[in-house]
PDB file of C-alpha atoms in Angstrom:
ATOM      1  CA  GLN A  30      13.885   9.324   4.077  1.00  0.00           C
ATOM      2  CA  VAL A  31      13.763   5.793   2.391  1.00  0.00           C
ATOM      3  CA  VAL A  32      12.430   4.840  -0.941  1.00  0.00           C
ATOM      4  CA  ALA A  33      12.018   1.246  -2.224  1.00  0.00           C
ATOM      5  CA  SER A  34      11.793   0.191  -5.951  1.00  0.00           C
ATOM      6  CA  ALA A  35      11.492  -3.372  -7.393  1.00  0.00           C
ATOM      7  CA  SER A  36      11.362  -4.527 -10.956  1.00  0.00           C
ATOM      8  CA  PHE A  37      10.256  -7.471 -13.316  1.00  0.00           C
ATOM      9  CA  ASP A  38      13.314  -9.601 -12.122  1.00  0.00           C
ATOM     10  CA  GLY A  39      12.335  -9.646  -8.755  1.00  0.00           C
ATOM     11  CA  PHE A  40      15.144  -7.434  -7.347  1.00  0.00           C
ATOM     12  CA  VAL A  41      14.431  -4.822  -4.754  1.00  0.00           C
ATOM     13  CA  CYS A  42      16.372  -1.685  -4.289  1.00  0.00           C
ATOM     14  CA  ILE A  43      16.294   0.353  -1.117  1.00  0.00           C
ATOM     15  CA  TRP A  44      17.267   3.971  -1.395  1.00  0.00           C
ATOM     16  CA  SER A  45      18.231   6.320   1.460  1.00  0.00           C
ATOM     17  CA  GLU A  46      18.743   9.872   1.590  1.00  0.00           C
ATOM     18  CA  ALA A  47      22.340  10.924   1.692  1.00  0.00           C
ATOM     19  CA  ASP A  48      23.774  13.949   3.258  1.00  0.00           C
ATOM     20  CA  ALA A  49      25.807  16.513   1.308  1.00  0.00           C
ATOM     21  CA  LYS A  50      29.199  14.993   2.436  1.00  0.00           C
ATOM     22  CA  GLU A  51      28.333  11.681   1.019  1.00  0.00           C
ATOM     23  CA  ALA A  52      27.028  13.150  -2.201  1.00  0.00           C
ATOM     24  CA  ARG A  53      30.305  15.065  -2.827  1.00  0.00           C
ATOM     25  CA  GLY A  54      32.389  12.058  -2.028  1.00  0.00           C
ATOM     26  CA  ASP A  55      34.312  13.589   0.756  1.00  0.00           C
ATOM     27  CA  GLY A  56      33.238  10.893   3.275  1.00  0.00           C
ATOM     28  CA  ASP A  57      33.095   7.099   3.522  1.00  0.00           C
ATOM     29  CA  SER A  58      30.243   5.880   1.539  1.00  0.00           C
ATOM     30  CA  GLY A  59      29.789   3.016   4.009  1.00  0.00           C
ATOM     31  CA  ASP A  60      28.975   0.287   1.452  1.00  0.00           C
ATOM     32  CA  GLY A  61      31.916   0.611  -0.980  1.00  0.00           C
ATOM     33  CA  GLY A  62      31.108  -0.195  -4.517  1.00  0.00           C
ATOM     34  CA  ASP A  63      27.431  -0.843  -3.850  1.00  0.00           C
ATOM     35  CA  VAL A  64      26.707   2.839  -3.299  1.00  0.00           C
ATOM     36  CA  ALA A  65      24.944   4.465  -6.236  1.00  0.00           C
ATOM     37  CA  MET A  66      23.833   8.320  -6.128  1.00  0.00           C
ATOM     38  CA  ALA A  67      20.653   9.620  -7.869  1.00  0.00           C
ATOM     39  CA  GLY A  68      19.810  13.137  -8.326  1.00  0.00           C
ATOM     40  CA  ALA A  69      22.593  14.584  -6.121  1.00  0.00           C
ATOM     41  CA  SER A  70      22.344  18.389  -6.009  1.00  0.00           C
ATOM     42  CA  THR A  71      25.442  20.595  -6.632  1.00  0.00           C
ATOM     43  CA  SER A  72      23.701  23.859  -6.113  1.00  0.00           C
ATOM     44  CA  GLY A  73      23.316  23.810  -2.487  1.00  0.00           C
ATOM     45  CA  ASN A  74      24.753  26.117  -0.029  1.00  0.00           C
ATOM     46  CA  GLY A  75      27.010  23.539   1.808  1.00  0.00           C
ATOM     47  CA  ASP A  76      25.200  23.516   4.956  1.00  0.00           C
ATOM     48  CA  GLY A  77      24.161  19.827   4.608  1.00  0.00           C
ATOM     49  CA  GLY A  78      20.565  20.541   4.705  1.00  0.00           C
ATOM     50  CA  SER A  79      17.754  18.412   3.092  1.00  0.00           C
ATOM     51  CA  GLY A  80      18.083  18.396  -0.598  1.00  0.00           C
ATOM     52  CA  ASP A  81      21.820  18.683  -0.894  1.00  0.00           C
ATOM     53  CA  GLY A  82      22.728  15.020  -0.663  1.00  0.00           C
ATOM     54  CA  GLY A  83      20.575  13.107  -3.216  1.00  0.00           C
ATOM     55  CA  TRP A  84      20.164   9.441  -2.604  1.00  0.00           C
ATOM     56  CA  ARG A  85      22.310   6.387  -2.178  1.00  0.00           C
ATOM     57  CA  LEU A  86      21.597   2.824  -2.790  1.00  0.00           C
ATOM     58  CA  ALA A  87      21.367   1.275   0.755  1.00  0.00           C
ATOM     59  CA  SER A  88      20.545  -2.239  -0.237  1.00  0.00           C
ATOM     60  CA  SER A  89      19.475  -4.605  -3.110  1.00  0.00           C
ATOM     61  CA  PHE A  90      18.238  -8.119  -2.846  1.00  0.00           C
ATOM     62  CA  LYS A  91      16.499 -10.910  -4.777  1.00  0.00           C
ATOM     63  CA  ALA A  92      13.023 -11.012  -3.279  1.00  0.00           C
ATOM     64  CA  SER A  93      11.414 -13.484  -5.789  1.00  0.00           C
ATOM     65  CA  ARG A  94      12.062 -15.115  -9.269  1.00  0.00           C
ATOM     66  CA  SER A  95       8.812 -13.503 -10.326  1.00  0.00           C
ATOM     67  CA  ALA A  96       7.912  -9.839 -11.370  1.00  0.00           C
ATOM     68  CA  CYS A  97       6.923  -7.529  -8.643  1.00  0.00           C
ATOM     69  CA  LEU A  98       3.669  -5.932  -9.142  1.00  0.00           C
ATOM     70  CA  ASP A  99       3.337  -3.702  -6.182  1.00  0.00           C
ATOM     71  CA  LEU A 100       5.000  -2.663  -2.985  1.00  0.00           C
ATOM     72  CA  GLY A 101       4.449  -0.552  -0.060  1.00  0.00           C
ATOM     73  CA  PHE A 102       5.968   0.552   3.349  1.00  0.00           C
ATOM     74  CA  ALA A 103       4.063  -0.074   6.583  1.00  0.00           C
ATOM     75  CA  PRO A 104       3.139   2.778   8.878  1.00  0.00           C
ATOM     76  CA  PRO A 105       6.128   3.960  10.526  1.00  0.00           C
ATOM     77  CA  GLN A 106       4.918   2.776  13.997  1.00  0.00           C
ATOM     78  CA  TYR A 107       5.451  -0.917  13.010  1.00  0.00           C
ATOM     79  CA  GLY A 108       9.087  -0.306  12.063  1.00  0.00           C
ATOM     80  CA  LEU A 109      10.770  -0.170   8.780  1.00  0.00           C
ATOM     81  CA  ARG A 110       8.557  -2.765   7.137  1.00  0.00           C
ATOM     82  CA  LEU A 111       7.997  -3.580   3.401  1.00  0.00           C
ATOM     83  CA  ALA A 112       5.331  -5.507   1.810  1.00  0.00           C
ATOM     84  CA  LEU A 113       5.654  -6.844  -1.745  1.00  0.00           C
ATOM     85  CA  SER A 114       3.357  -8.577  -4.253  1.00  0.00           C
ATOM     86  CA  PHE A 115       4.505 -10.787  -7.326  1.00  0.00           C
ATOM     87  CA  GLN A 116       3.095 -12.123 -10.531  1.00  0.00           C
ATOM     88  CA  ASP A 117       3.431 -15.709  -9.132  1.00  0.00           C
ATOM     89  CA  GLY A 118       0.749 -14.778  -6.538  1.00  0.00           C
ATOM     90  CA  ALA A 119       3.201 -14.539  -3.542  1.00  0.00           C
ATOM     91  CA  VAL A 120       2.758 -11.696  -0.919  1.00  0.00           C
ATOM     92  CA  LYS A 121       6.043 -11.233   0.986  1.00  0.00           C
ATOM     93  CA  PHE A 122       7.124  -8.964   3.862  1.00  0.00           C
ATOM     94  CA  PHE A 123      10.429  -7.825   4.712  1.00  0.00           C
ATOM     95  CA  ASN A 124      11.846  -6.003   7.918  1.00  0.00           C
ATOM     96  CA  ALA A 125      15.019  -3.920   7.959  1.00  0.00           C
ATOM     97  CA  LEU A 126      17.443  -5.280  10.585  1.00  0.00           C
ATOM     98  CA  ASP A 127      19.207  -2.025  11.042  1.00  0.00           C
ATOM     99  CA  THR A 128      16.592   0.812  10.643  1.00  0.00           C
ATOM    100  CA  PHE A 129      19.408   3.414  10.422  1.00  0.00           C
ATOM    101  CA  ARG A 130      21.494   2.059   7.564  1.00  0.00           C
ATOM    102  CA  CYS A 131      18.742   0.122   5.888  1.00  0.00           C
ATOM    103  CA  ALA A 132      21.418  -2.255   4.563  1.00  0.00           C
ATOM    104  CA  ASP A 133      20.099  -5.632   5.790  1.00  0.00           C
ATOM    105  CA  TRP A 134      16.565  -7.032   5.103  1.00  0.00           C
ATOM    106  CA  LYS A 135      14.843 -10.136   6.388  1.00  0.00           C
ATOM    107  CA  LEU A 136      11.994 -12.060   4.902  1.00  0.00           C
ATOM    108  CA  VAL A 137       9.510 -12.545   8.042  1.00  0.00           C
ATOM    109  CA  GLN A 138       6.325 -13.438   6.522  1.00  0.00           C
ATOM    110  CA  ALA A 139       4.814 -14.708   3.259  1.00  0.00           C
ATOM    111  CA  PHE A 140       1.546 -15.994   1.816  1.00  0.00           C
ATOM    112  CA  GLU A 141       0.139 -17.331  -1.492  1.00  0.00           C
ATOM    113  CA  MET A 142      -2.805 -15.582  -3.051  1.00  0.00           C
ATOM    114  CA  GLY A 143      -5.708 -18.183  -3.324  1.00  0.00           C
ATOM    115  CA  SER A 144      -3.817 -20.935  -1.686  1.00  0.00           C
ATOM    116  CA  GLY A 145      -6.600 -21.964   0.572  1.00  0.00           C
ATOM    117  CA  SER A 146      -9.247 -22.199  -2.180  1.00  0.00           C
ATOM    118  CA  GLY A 147      -6.984 -23.880  -4.690  1.00  0.00           C
ATOM    119  CA  THR A 148      -7.300 -21.246  -7.220  1.00  0.00           C
ATOM    120  CA  THR A 149      -4.667 -19.138  -9.008  1.00  0.00           C
ATOM    121  CA  GLU A 150      -4.749 -15.571  -8.022  1.00  0.00           C
ATOM    122  CA  VAL A 151      -2.575 -12.506  -8.326  1.00  0.00           C
ATOM    123  CA  CYS A 152      -2.234  -9.626  -6.025  1.00  0.00           C
ATOM    124  CA  HIS A 153      -2.093  -6.522  -8.219  1.00  0.00           C
ATOM    125  CA  LYS A 154      -2.345  -3.808  -5.469  1.00  0.00           C
ATOM    126  CA  ILE A 155      -1.618  -3.672  -1.648  1.00  0.00           C
ATOM    127  CA  CYS A 156      -2.292  -1.000   0.840  1.00  0.00           C
ATOM    128  CA  TRP A 157      -1.404  -0.777   4.623  1.00  0.00           C
ATOM    129  CA  ARG A 158      -4.187   0.293   7.065  1.00  0.00           C
ATOM    130  CA  PRO A 159      -3.398   3.582   8.796  1.00  0.00           C
ATOM    131  CA  PHE A 160      -1.958   3.118  12.145  1.00  0.00           C
ATOM    132  CA  SER A 161      -4.301   3.177  15.198  1.00  0.00           C
ATOM    133  CA  GLN A 162      -3.394   2.735  18.799  1.00  0.00           C
ATOM    134  CA  ASP A 163      -4.257  -0.988  19.922  1.00  0.00           C
ATOM    135  CA  MET A 164      -5.050  -2.216  16.581  1.00  0.00           C
ATOM    136  CA  PRO A 165      -3.211  -4.988  14.861  1.00  0.00           C
ATOM    137  CA  GLU A 166      -1.556  -4.610  11.414  1.00  0.00           C
ATOM    138  CA  MET A 167      -4.063  -4.986   8.366  1.00  0.00           C
ATOM    139  CA  ILE A 168      -3.716  -4.657   4.742  1.00  0.00           C
ATOM    140  CA  LEU A 169      -6.108  -4.278   1.914  1.00  0.00           C
ATOM    141  CA  ILE A 170      -5.110  -6.110  -1.281  1.00  0.00           C
ATOM    142  CA  GLY A 171      -6.538  -5.983  -4.809  1.00  0.00           C
ATOM    143  CA  GLY A 172      -6.607  -9.312  -6.612  1.00  0.00           C
ATOM    144  CA  SER A 173      -7.285 -10.838  -9.849  1.00  0.00           C
ATOM    145  CA  ARG A 174     -10.855 -11.619  -8.720  1.00  0.00           C
ATOM    146  CA  GLN A 175     -11.781  -9.382  -5.835  1.00  0.00           C
ATOM    147  CA  ALA A 176     -10.417  -7.330  -2.985  1.00  0.00           C
ATOM    148  CA  ALA A 177      -9.741  -8.472   0.498  1.00  0.00           C
ATOM    149  CA  VAL A 178      -8.910  -7.526   3.960  1.00  0.00           C
ATOM    150  CA  LEU A 179      -6.182  -9.521   5.848  1.00  0.00           C
ATOM    151  CA  ILE A 180      -5.163  -9.064   9.520  1.00  0.00           C
ATOM    152  CA  PHE A 181      -1.700 -10.166  11.189  1.00  0.00           C
ATOM    153  CA  GLU A 182      -2.026 -12.513  13.859  1.00  0.00           C
ATOM    154  CA  SER A 183       1.083 -11.834  15.985  1.00  0.00           C
ATOM    155  CA  ASP A 184       0.622 -14.846  18.146  1.00  0.00           C
ATOM    156  CA  LEU A 185       0.600 -17.187  15.134  1.00  0.00           C
ATOM    157  CA  ASP A 186       3.008 -15.088  13.069  1.00  0.00           C
ATOM    158  CA  ARG A 187       0.780 -15.169  10.024  1.00  0.00           C
ATOM    159  CA  TRP A 188      -1.667 -13.142   7.851  1.00  0.00           C
ATOM    160  CA  SER A 189      -5.272 -14.277   7.624  1.00  0.00           C
ATOM    161  CA  GLN A 190      -8.053 -13.061   5.516  1.00  0.00           C
ATOM    162  CA  VAL A 191     -10.939 -11.654   7.384  1.00  0.00           C
ATOM    163  CA  ALA A 192     -13.135 -10.010   4.673  1.00  0.00           C
ATOM    164  CA  GLU A 193     -13.998  -9.954   1.044  1.00  0.00           C
ATOM    165  CA  LEU A 194     -14.996  -7.167  -1.335  1.00  0.00           C
ATOM    166  CA  ALA A 195     -16.251  -8.042  -4.731  1.00  0.00           C
ATOM    167  CA  ALA A 196     -17.584  -5.752  -7.524  1.00  0.00           C
ATOM    168  CA  ALA A 197     -21.342  -5.824  -7.871  1.00  0.00           C
ATOM    169  CA  GLU A 198     -21.097  -7.542 -11.106  1.00  0.00           C
ATOM    170  CA  GLY A 199     -19.100 -10.664  -9.748  1.00  0.00           C
ATOM    171  CA  PRO A 200     -15.394 -11.480  -9.699  1.00  0.00           C
ATOM    172  CA  ALA A 201     -13.293  -9.141 -11.598  1.00  0.00           C
ATOM    173  CA  PRO A 202      -9.689  -7.825 -11.462  1.00  0.00           C
ATOM    174  CA  VAL A 203      -9.054  -5.121  -8.976  1.00  0.00           C
ATOM    175  CA  SER A 204      -6.822  -2.119 -10.530  1.00  0.00           C
ATOM    176  CA  ASP A 205      -6.362  -0.357  -7.172  1.00  0.00           C
ATOM    177  CA  VAL A 206      -7.164  -0.131  -3.459  1.00  0.00           C
ATOM    178  CA  ALA A 207      -7.005   2.590  -0.721  1.00  0.00           C
ATOM    179  CA  TRP A 208      -7.544   2.705   2.936  1.00  0.00           C
ATOM    180  CA  ALA A 209      -8.927   5.924   4.530  1.00  0.00           C
ATOM    181  CA  SER A 210      -7.947   7.268   7.814  1.00  0.00           C
ATOM    182  CA  ALA A 211      -9.745   6.381  10.769  1.00  0.00           C
ATOM    183  CA  CYS A 212      -9.641   9.702  12.494  1.00  0.00           C
ATOM    184  CA  GLY A 213     -13.009  10.747  13.782  1.00  0.00           C
ATOM    185  CA  LYS A 214     -14.992   7.950  12.170  1.00  0.00           C
ATOM    186  CA  ALA A 215     -17.150   5.208  13.947  1.00  0.00           C
ATOM    187  CA  ASN A 216     -16.568   3.005  11.024  1.00  0.00           C
ATOM    188  CA  GLU A 217     -13.679   2.861   8.517  1.00  0.00           C
ATOM    189  CA  LEU A 218     -13.824   3.425   4.862  1.00  0.00           C
ATOM    190  CA  VAL A 219     -11.877   1.661   2.056  1.00  0.00           C
ATOM    191  CA  ALA A 220     -11.955   2.094  -1.675  1.00  0.00           C
ATOM    192  CA  PHE A 221     -11.197  -0.294  -4.530  1.00  0.00           C
ATOM    193  CA  ALA A 222     -11.316   0.110  -8.320  1.00  0.00           C
ATOM    194  CA  SER A 223     -12.663  -2.618 -10.477  1.00  0.00           C
ATOM    195  CA  GLY A 224     -13.672  -2.047 -14.191  1.00  0.00           C
ATOM    196  CA  LYS A 225     -15.297   1.266 -14.919  1.00  0.00           C
ATOM    197  CA  VAL A 226     -16.344   1.631 -11.203  1.00  0.00           C
ATOM    198  CA  ALA A 227     -14.620   2.578  -7.976  1.00  0.00           C
ATOM    199  CA  TYR A 228     -16.414   1.256  -5.009  1.00  0.00           C
ATOM    200  CA  ILE A 229     -16.409   2.621  -1.305  1.00  0.00           C
ATOM    201  CA  ALA A 230     -16.983   0.216   1.414  1.00  0.00           C
ATOM    202  CA  GLU A 231     -17.675   0.630   5.130  1.00  0.00           C
ATOM    203  CA  VAL A 232     -15.592  -1.709   7.419  1.00  0.00           C
ATOM    204  CA  ARG A 233     -17.181  -2.441  10.988  1.00  0.00           C
ATOM    205  CA  ASP A 234     -15.746  -4.517  13.750  1.00  0.00           C
ATOM    206  CA  ALA A 235     -18.470  -7.198  14.732  1.00  0.00           C
ATOM    207  CA  LEU A 236     -16.955  -8.770  17.654  1.00  0.00           C
ATOM    208  CA  ASP A 237     -15.378 -11.893  16.167  1.00  0.00           C
ATOM    209  CA  HIS A 238     -15.245 -10.841  12.526  1.00  0.00           C
ATOM    210  CA  LEU A 239     -15.329  -7.736  10.117  1.00  0.00           C
ATOM    211  CA  GLU A 240     -18.504  -6.722   8.484  1.00  0.00           C
ATOM    212  CA  VAL A 241     -18.030  -5.058   5.147  1.00  0.00           C
ATOM    213  CA  THR A 242     -20.823  -3.029   3.278  1.00  0.00           C
ATOM    214  CA  THR A 243     -20.635  -1.238  -0.169  1.00  0.00           C
ATOM    215  CA  VAL A 244     -21.895   2.403   0.536  1.00  0.00           C
ATOM    216  CA  ALA A 245     -21.188   3.850  -2.930  1.00  0.00           C
ATOM    217  CA  ARG A 246     -20.445   3.330  -6.580  1.00  0.00           C
ATOM    218  CA  CYS A 247     -18.350   6.065  -8.200  1.00  0.00           C
ATOM    219  CA  GLU A 248     -18.752   5.357 -12.021  1.00  0.00           C
ATOM    220  CA  HIS A 249     -16.474   6.590 -14.874  1.00  0.00           C
ATOM    221  CA  GLY A 250     -16.855   6.334 -18.476  1.00  0.00           C
ATOM    222  CA  ALA A 251     -13.715   4.333 -18.740  1.00  0.00           C
ATOM    223  CA  ALA A 252     -11.725   1.903 -16.681  1.00  0.00           C
ATOM    224  CA  VAL A 253     -10.721   3.249 -13.287  1.00  0.00           C
ATOM    225  CA  PHE A 254      -7.031   3.012 -12.788  1.00  0.00           C
ATOM    226  CA  GLN A 255      -6.458   4.785  -9.388  1.00  0.00           C
ATOM    227  CA  VAL A 256      -8.283   5.604  -6.056  1.00  0.00           C
ATOM    228  CA  GLU A 257      -6.700   7.829  -3.288  1.00  0.00           C
ATOM    229  CA  TRP A 258      -8.057   9.375  -0.128  1.00  0.00           C
ATOM    230  CA  ASN A 259      -7.288  12.825   1.178  1.00  0.00           C
ATOM    231  CA  ARG A 260      -5.391  12.931   4.537  1.00  0.00           C
ATOM    232  CA  LEU A 261      -8.631  12.961   6.590  1.00  0.00           C
ATOM    233  CA  GLY A 262     -10.279  10.334   4.538  1.00  0.00           C
ATOM    234  CA  THR A 263     -13.253  12.460   3.739  1.00  0.00           C
ATOM    235  CA  THR A 264     -12.689  12.772   0.048  1.00  0.00           C
ATOM    236  CA  LEU A 265     -11.987  10.018  -2.650  1.00  0.00           C
ATOM    237  CA  ALA A 266     -10.093  11.031  -5.780  1.00  0.00           C
ATOM    238  CA  THR A 267     -10.486   8.452  -8.703  1.00  0.00           C
ATOM    239  CA  SER A 268      -8.737   8.512 -12.003  1.00  0.00           C
ATOM    240  CA  ALA A 269      -9.745   6.837 -15.408  1.00  0.00           C
ATOM    241  CA  GLY A 270      -8.554   5.679 -18.790  1.00  0.00           C
ATOM    242  CA  ASP A 271     -10.393   8.607 -20.418  1.00  0.00           C
ATOM    243  CA  GLY A 272      -8.115  11.090 -18.728  1.00  0.00           C
ATOM    244  CA  SER A 273     -10.655  12.305 -16.048  1.00  0.00           C
ATOM    245  CA  VAL A 274     -10.057  12.733 -12.282  1.00  0.00           C
ATOM    246  CA  ARG A 275     -13.192  12.992 -10.219  1.00  0.00           C
ATOM    247  CA  LEU A 276     -13.586  13.802  -6.470  1.00  0.00           C
ATOM    248  CA  TRP A 277     -16.120  12.300  -4.262  1.00  0.00           C
ATOM    249  CA  ARG A 278     -17.679  13.412  -0.924  1.00  0.00           C
ATOM    250  CA  PRO A 279     -20.835  12.342   1.064  1.00  0.00           C
ATOM    251  CA  ASP A 280     -23.706  14.971   1.184  1.00  0.00           C
ATOM    252  CA  LEU A 281     -25.739  16.006   4.199  1.00  0.00           C
ATOM    253  CA  THR A 282     -27.604  12.608   3.686  1.00  0.00           C
ATOM    254  CA  ASN A 283     -24.353  10.706   3.736  1.00  0.00           C
ATOM    255  CA  GLU A 284     -24.946   9.886   0.089  1.00  0.00           C
ATOM    256  CA  TRP A 285     -21.640  10.032  -1.937  1.00  0.00           C
ATOM    257  CA  GLN A 286     -21.789  12.586  -4.635  1.00  0.00           C
ATOM    258  CA  GLU A 287     -19.374  13.586  -7.363  1.00  0.00           C
ATOM    259  CA  MET A 288     -18.069  17.118  -6.346  1.00  0.00           C
ATOM    260  CA  ALA A 289     -15.684  17.942  -9.148  1.00  0.00           C
ATOM    261  CA  GLN A 290     -14.276  16.756 -12.187  1.00  0.00           C
ATOM    262  CA  ILE A 291     -10.854  17.430 -13.990  1.00  0.00           C
ATOM    263  CA  ASN A 292     -10.192  16.663 -17.533  1.00  0.00           C
TER     264      ASN A 292
END
């Protein structure tokens, strides 16, 4: 297990699960003074099983001079790969050179939000597309004006925007994004939150481009902060500033309806 954390100073810390021997200090920590433990358990039975070891600081590095706004690991099929977005509009991708120790990380791609349009934009949220065989890497990002889908062109070693998702009221900051599992679906579903509405959009492959169609507006009485799909991508959970959590599913006519609310 690996956990990444980043802060306002642009530093990134990579934490890996340590075994019980490392947590007790009986063995070589491997990184000398750079090792830090968090939440090590002393109540285990000594068999070295999961939960006995706690966590160790595997690596830390300066990724930017700007504050980190969001980060996320790629699906494991792409390797140990981390995406980060920063306050200055940069989105950067780092790969682990050694997936076992997680000590060394290399910047492999980067792009600036809004660089092609000449406008300044910030990526508030970033989400990887769930892995599918024979499909390229894709991400869904939530910016200060809209959400967008980007695809990784491996032959050119770059990320390119292939679709835009805007709120019905026009350009507005996006507070969260989520990409549903493609399992058993003819078309894929994504969700993004902007203002008091969470939007559900359908993404279809139309030969040389992606077609995006908004299929539902999930309205709240306050600003929507988070959106999250269930594992199958059939139910969307949304949470808002009024303390409510709502669950949304399509009915028999494929119209999205609120099915439950938690206050």
